[in-house]
Short mmCIF file of C-alpha atoms in Angstrom, two decimals:
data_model
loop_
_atom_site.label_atom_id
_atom_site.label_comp_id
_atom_site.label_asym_id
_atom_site.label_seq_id
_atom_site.Cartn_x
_atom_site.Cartn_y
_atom_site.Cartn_z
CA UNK A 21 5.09 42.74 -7.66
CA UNK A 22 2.71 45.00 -5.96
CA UNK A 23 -0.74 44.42 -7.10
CA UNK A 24 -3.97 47.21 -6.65
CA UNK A 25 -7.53 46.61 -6.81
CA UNK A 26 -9.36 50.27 -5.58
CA UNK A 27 -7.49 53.49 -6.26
CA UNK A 28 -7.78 57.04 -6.23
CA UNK A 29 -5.48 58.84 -8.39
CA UNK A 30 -5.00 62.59 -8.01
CA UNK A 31 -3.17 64.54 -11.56
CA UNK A 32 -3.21 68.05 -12.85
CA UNK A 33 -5.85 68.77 -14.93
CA UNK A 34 -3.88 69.05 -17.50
CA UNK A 35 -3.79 65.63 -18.00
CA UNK A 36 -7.46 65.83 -19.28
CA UNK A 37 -7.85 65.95 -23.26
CA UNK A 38 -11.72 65.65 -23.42
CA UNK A 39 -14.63 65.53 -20.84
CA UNK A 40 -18.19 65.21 -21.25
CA UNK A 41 -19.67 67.02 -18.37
CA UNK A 42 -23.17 66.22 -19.57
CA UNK A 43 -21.90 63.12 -17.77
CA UNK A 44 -20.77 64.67 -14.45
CA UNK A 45 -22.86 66.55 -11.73
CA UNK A 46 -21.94 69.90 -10.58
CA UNK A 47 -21.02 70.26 -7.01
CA UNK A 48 -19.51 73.62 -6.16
CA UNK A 49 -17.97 73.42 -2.66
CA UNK A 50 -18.73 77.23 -0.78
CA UNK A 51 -17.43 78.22 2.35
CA UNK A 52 -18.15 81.69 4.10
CA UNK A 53 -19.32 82.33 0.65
CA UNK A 54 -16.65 82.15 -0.86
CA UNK A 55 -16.29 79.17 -3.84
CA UNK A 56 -13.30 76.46 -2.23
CA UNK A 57 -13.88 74.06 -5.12
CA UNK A 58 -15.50 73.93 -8.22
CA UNK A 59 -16.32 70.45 -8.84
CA UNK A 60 -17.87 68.28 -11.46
CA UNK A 61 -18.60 64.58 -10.67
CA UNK A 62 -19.45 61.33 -12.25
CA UNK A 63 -23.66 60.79 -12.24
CA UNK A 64 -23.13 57.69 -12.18
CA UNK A 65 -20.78 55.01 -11.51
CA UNK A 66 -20.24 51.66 -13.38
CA UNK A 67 -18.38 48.56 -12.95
CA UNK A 68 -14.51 49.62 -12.16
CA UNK A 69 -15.21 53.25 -12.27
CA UNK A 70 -16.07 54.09 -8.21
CA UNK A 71 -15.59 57.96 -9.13
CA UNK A 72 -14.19 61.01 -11.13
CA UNK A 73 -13.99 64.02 -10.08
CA UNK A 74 -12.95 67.28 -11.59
CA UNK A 75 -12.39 70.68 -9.82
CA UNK A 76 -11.85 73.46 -12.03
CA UNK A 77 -10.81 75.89 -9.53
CA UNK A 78 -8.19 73.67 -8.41
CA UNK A 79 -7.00 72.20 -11.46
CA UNK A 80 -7.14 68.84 -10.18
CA UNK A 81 -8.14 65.53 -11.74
CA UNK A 82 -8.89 62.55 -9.59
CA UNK A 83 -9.75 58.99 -11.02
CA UNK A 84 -11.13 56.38 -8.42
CA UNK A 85 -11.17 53.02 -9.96
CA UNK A 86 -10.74 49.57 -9.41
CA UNK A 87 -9.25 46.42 -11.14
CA UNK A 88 -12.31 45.32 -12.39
CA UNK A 89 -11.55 48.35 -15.16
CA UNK A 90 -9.64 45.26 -16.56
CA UNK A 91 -12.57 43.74 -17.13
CA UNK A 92 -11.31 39.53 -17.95
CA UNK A 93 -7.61 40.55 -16.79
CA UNK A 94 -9.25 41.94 -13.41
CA UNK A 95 -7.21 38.53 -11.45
CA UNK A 96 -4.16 40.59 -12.47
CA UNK A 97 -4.92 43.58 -10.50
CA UNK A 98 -3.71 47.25 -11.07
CA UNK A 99 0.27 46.55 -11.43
CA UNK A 100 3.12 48.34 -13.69
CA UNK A 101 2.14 46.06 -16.63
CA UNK A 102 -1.45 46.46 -16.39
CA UNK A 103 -1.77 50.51 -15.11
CA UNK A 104 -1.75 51.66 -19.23
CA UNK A 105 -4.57 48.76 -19.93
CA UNK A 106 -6.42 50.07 -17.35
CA UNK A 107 -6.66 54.15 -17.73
CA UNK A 108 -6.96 53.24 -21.13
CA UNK A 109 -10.22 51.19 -20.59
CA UNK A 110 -11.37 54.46 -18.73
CA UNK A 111 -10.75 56.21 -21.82
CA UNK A 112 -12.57 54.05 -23.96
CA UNK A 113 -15.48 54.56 -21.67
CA UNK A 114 -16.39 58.18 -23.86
CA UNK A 115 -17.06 59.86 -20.76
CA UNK A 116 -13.33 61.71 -20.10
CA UNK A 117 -10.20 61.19 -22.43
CA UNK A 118 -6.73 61.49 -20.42
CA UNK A 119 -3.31 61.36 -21.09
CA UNK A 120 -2.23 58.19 -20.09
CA UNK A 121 1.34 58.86 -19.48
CA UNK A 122 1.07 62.38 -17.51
CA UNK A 123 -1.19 60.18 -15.40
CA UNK A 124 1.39 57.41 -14.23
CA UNK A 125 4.02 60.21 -14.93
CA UNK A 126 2.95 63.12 -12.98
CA UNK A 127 0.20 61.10 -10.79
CA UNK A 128 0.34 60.31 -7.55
CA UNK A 129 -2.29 57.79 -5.41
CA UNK A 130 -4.18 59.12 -2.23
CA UNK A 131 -5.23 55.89 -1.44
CA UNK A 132 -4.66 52.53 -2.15
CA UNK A 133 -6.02 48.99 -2.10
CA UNK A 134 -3.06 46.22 -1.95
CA UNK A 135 -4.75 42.99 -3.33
CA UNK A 136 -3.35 39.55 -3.64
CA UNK A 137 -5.13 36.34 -5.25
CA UNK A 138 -4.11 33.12 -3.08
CA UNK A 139 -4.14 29.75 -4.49
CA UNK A 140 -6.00 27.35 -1.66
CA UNK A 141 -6.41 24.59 -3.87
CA UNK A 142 -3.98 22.41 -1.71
CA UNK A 143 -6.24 23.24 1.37
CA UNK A 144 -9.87 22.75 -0.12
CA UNK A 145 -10.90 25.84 1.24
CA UNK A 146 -14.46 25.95 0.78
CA UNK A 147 -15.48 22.54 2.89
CA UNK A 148 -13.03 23.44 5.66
CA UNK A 149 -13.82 27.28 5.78
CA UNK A 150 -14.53 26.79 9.69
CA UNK A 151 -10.96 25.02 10.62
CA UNK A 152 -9.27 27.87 7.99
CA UNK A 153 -11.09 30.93 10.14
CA UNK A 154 -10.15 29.08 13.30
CA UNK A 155 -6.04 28.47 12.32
CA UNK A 156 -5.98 32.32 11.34
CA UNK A 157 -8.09 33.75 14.42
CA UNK A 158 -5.54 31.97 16.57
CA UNK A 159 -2.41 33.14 14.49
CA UNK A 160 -3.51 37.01 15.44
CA UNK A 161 -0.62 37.83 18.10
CA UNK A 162 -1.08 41.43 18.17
CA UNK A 163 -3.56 43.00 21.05
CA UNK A 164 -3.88 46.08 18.66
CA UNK A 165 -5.94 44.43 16.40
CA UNK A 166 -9.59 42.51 16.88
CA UNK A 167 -10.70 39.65 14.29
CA UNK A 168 -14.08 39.56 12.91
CA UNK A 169 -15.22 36.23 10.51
CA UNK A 170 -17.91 35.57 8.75
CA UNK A 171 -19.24 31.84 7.95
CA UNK A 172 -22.14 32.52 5.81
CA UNK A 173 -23.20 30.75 2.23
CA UNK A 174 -22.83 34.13 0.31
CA UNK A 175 -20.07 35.65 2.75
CA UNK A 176 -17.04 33.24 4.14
CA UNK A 177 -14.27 36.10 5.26
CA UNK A 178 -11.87 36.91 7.91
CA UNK A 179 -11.16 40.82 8.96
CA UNK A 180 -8.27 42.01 11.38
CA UNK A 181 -9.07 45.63 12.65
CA UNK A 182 -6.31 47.65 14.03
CA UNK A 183 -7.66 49.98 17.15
CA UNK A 184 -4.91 52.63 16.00
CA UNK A 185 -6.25 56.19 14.93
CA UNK A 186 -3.62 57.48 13.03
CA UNK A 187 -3.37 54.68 10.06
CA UNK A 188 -6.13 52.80 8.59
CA UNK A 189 -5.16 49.14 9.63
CA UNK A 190 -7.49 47.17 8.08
CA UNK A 191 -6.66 43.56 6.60
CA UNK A 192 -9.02 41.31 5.25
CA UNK A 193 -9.34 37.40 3.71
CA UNK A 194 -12.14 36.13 1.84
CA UNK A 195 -13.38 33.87 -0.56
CA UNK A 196 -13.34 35.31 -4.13
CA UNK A 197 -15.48 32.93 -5.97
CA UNK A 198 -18.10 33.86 -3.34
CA UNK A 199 -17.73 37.20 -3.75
CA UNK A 200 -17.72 37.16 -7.41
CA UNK A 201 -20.98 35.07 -7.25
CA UNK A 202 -23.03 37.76 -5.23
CA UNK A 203 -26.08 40.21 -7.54
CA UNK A 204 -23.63 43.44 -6.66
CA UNK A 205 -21.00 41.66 -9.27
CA UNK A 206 -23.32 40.67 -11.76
CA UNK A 207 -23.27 44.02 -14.03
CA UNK A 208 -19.11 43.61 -14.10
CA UNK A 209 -19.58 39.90 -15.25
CA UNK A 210 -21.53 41.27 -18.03
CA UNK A 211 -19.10 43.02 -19.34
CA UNK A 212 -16.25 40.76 -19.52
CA UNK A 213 -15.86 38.46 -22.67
CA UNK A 214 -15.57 35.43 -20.97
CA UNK A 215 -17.11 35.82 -17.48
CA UNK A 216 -17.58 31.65 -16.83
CA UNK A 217 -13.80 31.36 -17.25
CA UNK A 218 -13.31 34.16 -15.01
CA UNK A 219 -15.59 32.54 -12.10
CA UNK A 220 -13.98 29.11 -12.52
CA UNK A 221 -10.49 30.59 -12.24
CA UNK A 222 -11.62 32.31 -9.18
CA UNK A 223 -12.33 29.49 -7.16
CA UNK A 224 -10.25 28.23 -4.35
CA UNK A 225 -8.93 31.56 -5.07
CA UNK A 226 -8.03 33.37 -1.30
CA UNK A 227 -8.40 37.14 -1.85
CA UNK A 228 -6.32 38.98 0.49
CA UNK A 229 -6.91 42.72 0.99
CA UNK A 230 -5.46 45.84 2.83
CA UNK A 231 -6.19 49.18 3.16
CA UNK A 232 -3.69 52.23 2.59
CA UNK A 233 -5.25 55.55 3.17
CA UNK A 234 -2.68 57.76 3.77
CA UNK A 235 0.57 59.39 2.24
CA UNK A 236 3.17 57.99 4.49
CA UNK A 237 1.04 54.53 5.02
CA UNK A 238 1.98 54.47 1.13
CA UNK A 239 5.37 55.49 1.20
CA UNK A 240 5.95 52.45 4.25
CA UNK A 241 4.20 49.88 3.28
CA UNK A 242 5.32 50.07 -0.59
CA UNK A 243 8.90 51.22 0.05
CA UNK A 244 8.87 54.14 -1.87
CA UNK A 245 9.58 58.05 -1.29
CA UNK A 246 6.48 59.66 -2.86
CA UNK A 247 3.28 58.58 -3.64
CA UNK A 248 4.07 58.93 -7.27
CA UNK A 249 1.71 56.41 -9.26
CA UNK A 250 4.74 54.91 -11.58
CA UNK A 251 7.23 54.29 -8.76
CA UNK A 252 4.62 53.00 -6.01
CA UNK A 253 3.57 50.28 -8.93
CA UNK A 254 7.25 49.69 -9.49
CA UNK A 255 7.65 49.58 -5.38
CA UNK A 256 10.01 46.84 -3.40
CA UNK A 257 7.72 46.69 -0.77
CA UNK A 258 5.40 43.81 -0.15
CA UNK A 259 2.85 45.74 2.09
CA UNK A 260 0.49 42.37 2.44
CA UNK A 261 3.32 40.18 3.99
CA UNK A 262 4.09 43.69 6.23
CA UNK A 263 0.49 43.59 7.45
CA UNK A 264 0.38 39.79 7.61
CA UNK A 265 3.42 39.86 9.56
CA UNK A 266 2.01 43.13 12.17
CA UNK A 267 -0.38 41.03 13.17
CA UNK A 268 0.77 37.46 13.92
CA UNK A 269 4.26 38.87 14.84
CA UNK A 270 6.13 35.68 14.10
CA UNK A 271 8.78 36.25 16.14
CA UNK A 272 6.99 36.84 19.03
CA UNK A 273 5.60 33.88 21.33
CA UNK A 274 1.88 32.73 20.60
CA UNK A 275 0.22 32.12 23.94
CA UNK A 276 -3.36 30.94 22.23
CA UNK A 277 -1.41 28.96 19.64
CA UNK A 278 0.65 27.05 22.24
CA UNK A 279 -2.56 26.03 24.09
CA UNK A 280 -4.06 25.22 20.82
CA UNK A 281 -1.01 22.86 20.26
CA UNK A 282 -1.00 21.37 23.35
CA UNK A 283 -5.35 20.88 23.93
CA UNK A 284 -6.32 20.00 20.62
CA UNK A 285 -10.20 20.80 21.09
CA UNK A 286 -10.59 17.52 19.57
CA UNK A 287 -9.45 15.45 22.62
CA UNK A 288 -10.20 17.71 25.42
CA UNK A 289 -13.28 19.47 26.97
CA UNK A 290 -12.77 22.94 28.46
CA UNK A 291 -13.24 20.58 31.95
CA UNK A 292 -10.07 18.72 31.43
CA UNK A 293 -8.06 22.06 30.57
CA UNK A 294 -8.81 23.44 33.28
CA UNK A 295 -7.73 20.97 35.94
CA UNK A 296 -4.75 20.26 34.17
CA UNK A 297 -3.39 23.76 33.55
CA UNK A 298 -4.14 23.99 37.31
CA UNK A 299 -1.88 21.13 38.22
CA UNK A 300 0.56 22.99 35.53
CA UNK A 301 0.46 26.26 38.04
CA UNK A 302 0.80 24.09 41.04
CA UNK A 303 3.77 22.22 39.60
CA UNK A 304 5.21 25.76 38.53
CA UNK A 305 4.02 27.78 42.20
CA UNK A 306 6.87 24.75 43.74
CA UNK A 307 9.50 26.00 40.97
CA UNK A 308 9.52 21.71 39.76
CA UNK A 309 10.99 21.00 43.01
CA UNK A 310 9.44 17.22 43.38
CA UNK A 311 10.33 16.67 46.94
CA UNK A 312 8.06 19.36 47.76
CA UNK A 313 5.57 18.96 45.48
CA UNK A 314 5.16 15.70 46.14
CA UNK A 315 4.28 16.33 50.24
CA UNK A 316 1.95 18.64 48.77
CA UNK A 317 -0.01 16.22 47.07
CA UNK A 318 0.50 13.59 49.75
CA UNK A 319 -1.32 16.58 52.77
CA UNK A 320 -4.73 16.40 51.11
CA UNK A 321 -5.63 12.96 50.64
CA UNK A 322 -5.26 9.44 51.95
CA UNK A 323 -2.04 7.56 50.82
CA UNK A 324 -4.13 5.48 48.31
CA UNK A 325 -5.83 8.38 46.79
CA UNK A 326 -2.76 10.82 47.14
CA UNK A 327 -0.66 7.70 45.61
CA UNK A 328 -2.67 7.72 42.40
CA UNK A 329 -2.86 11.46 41.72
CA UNK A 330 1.02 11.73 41.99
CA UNK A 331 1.93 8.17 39.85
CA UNK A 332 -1.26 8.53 37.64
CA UNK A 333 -4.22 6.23 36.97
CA UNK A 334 -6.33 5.19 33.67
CA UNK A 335 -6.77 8.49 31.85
CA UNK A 336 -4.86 10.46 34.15
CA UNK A 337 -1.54 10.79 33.49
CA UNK A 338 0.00 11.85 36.97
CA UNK A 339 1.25 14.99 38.83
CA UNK A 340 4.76 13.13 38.70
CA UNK A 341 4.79 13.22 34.79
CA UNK A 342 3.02 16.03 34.53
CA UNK A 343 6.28 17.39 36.10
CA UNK A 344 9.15 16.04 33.94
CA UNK A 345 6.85 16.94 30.61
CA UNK A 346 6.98 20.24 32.10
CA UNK A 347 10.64 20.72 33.19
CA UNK A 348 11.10 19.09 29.12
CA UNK A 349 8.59 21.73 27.89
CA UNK A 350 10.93 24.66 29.55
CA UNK A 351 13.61 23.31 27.98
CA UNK A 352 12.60 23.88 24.48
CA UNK A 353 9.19 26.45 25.09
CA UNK A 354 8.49 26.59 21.10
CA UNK A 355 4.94 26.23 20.17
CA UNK A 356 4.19 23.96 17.08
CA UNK A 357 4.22 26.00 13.29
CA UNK A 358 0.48 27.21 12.53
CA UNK A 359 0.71 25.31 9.59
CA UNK A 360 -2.19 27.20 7.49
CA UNK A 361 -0.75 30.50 8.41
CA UNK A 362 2.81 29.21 6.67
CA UNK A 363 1.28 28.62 3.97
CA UNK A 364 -0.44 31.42 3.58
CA UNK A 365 2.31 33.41 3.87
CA UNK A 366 4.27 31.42 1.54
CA UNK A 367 1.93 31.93 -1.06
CA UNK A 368 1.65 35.89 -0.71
CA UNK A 369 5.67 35.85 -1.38
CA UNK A 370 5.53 33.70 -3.95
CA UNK A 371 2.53 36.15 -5.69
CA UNK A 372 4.66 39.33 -4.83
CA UNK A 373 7.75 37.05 -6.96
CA UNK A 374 5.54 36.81 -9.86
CA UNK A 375 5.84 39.14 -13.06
CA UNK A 376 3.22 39.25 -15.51
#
């Protein structure tokens, strides 16, 4: 099921029953002196209301909100069985009074949010924040995107940012209890009936976000033909797995995470990588022939000392094995299964799976 948070919904005007405009500001938009759009909006916005705007001239109506319009249901995001709760909660606000069903109806989203809640329970997120960032830096296999983390008591997050121009490519992880603990979040906690219950049930809770600011963005990532509010909600796409999947490319070989498998940081310095991932380019410069290789080793030192670097020593495990893990290692050439990253992306289909 596709789930929302932010939103900006775009409807006739018609759709509006009341409005108070002592509640909007007037912003007339005049080019060459001419009037391009005569619009009215909100003074001031409040917790799951980012915006409303209404031009007269143009007859539009656009709502910007958020889930957090569902006040104690907010976990359940903007979906097909929450979109009625939330316009009307707007409604109830006494501000503007819409027609709820022109506005899924006749509606149609200019941008979108995609939001999914992730379960890390299994992981213990919070103490091993540090190994979590680490497993899903690695798991980026795309050179179009850069990762950005933060590690900080009131922010613990992961960003990929796509370099591309002509879509927004923006995907994000964080921590939600953190986020839901931070002053900016206090006024929304307020105003839900239960707000402890909604903090506990946020913790361990992975929040994973991306960012859909154009038309045909929409229509792809959702699997839809028009941005049409009622059939993007009711949408077969899954556009969080899509962006998951654009960036670790899974079918695609993971240079980082095959080095990662194979030097766990753990048991090697960067000093011991290096001189063996030499000997790995020496082996491979011979093409594994061993004859060769071996009077290669045998030029540059005496016997004794050329002995011991090709049959190994303590600690050392020999240009000779090196070789046969190597020819083994051709053989197969799969890196291990990022293990955190499978689950993660378990997760997000099993959330997409759920109906509420």
């Amino acid at each position: 099921m596709i789930r929302l948070d932010s939103c900006t919904i775009a409807v006739k005007s018609d759709a509006i029953k009341y409005v108070d405009l002592h509640s909007f500001i007037h912003k007339p938009q005049i080019e060459k002196g001419k009037v391009i759009s005569d619009i009215y909006q909100l003074k001031t916005p409040m917790p799951g209301i980012n915006n409303i705007i209404v031009d007269e001239r143009n007859e539009l109506l656009k709502l910007q909100f958020s889930a957090k319009i569902l006040l104690d249901n907010y976990f359940k995001g903007i979906n097909k069985n929450t979109i009625h709760n939330a316009i009307d909660n707007i409604n109830q606000l006494g501000i503007i009074d819409v027609d709820v069903n022109k506005v899924i109806d006749n509606g149609n989203f200019q941008n979108i949010d995609n939001t999914n809640n992730v379960n890390m329970g299994w992981y213990d997120m919070q103490s091993r924040w540090k190994e979590f960032i680490t497993s899903m830096s690695i798991a980026k296999n795309n050179s179009l995107f850069s990762t950005h983390t933060w590690n900080r008591s009131n922010n613990k997050g992961i960003e990929y940012r796509g370099g591309q121009t002509t879509k927004k490519n923006r995907f994000i992880m964080y921590d939600k209890f953190i986020d839901l603990t931070q002053p900016k979040n206090q006024q929304f906690l307020s105003a839900c009936s239960n707000p402890l219950a909604l903090l506990n049930s946020s913790k361990n809770i992975l929040r994973i976000e991306s960012n859909t600011t154009n038309f045909s963005t929409i229509r792809e990532r959702c699997k839809t033909t028009t941005t049409n509010v009622n059939e993007v909600l009711n949408g077969m796409g899954m556009p969080n797995i899509y962006m998951l999947d654009k960036i670790t490319q899974p079918n695609k070989v993971n240079q980082m995470q095959m080095m990662f498998d194979e030097y766990d940081p753990g048991k090697f310095n960067f000093k011991q990588v290096m001189e063996l991932e030499g000997i790995k380019h020496i082996i491979k410069s011979f093409n594994y022939d061993e004859e060769q290789l071996k009077q290669f080793v045998y030029a540059y030192d005496k016997y004794e000392t050329a002995k011991k670097n090709w049959n190994g020593r303590k600690g050392y495990p020999g240009i000779k094995h090196m070789l046969q893990q190597l020819k083994q290692m051709e053989q197969t050439n799969t890196p291990e299964n990022n293990i955190v990253l499978d689950h993660v992306r378990q997760l997000l289909l099993n959330d997409y799976a759920t109906a509420i």
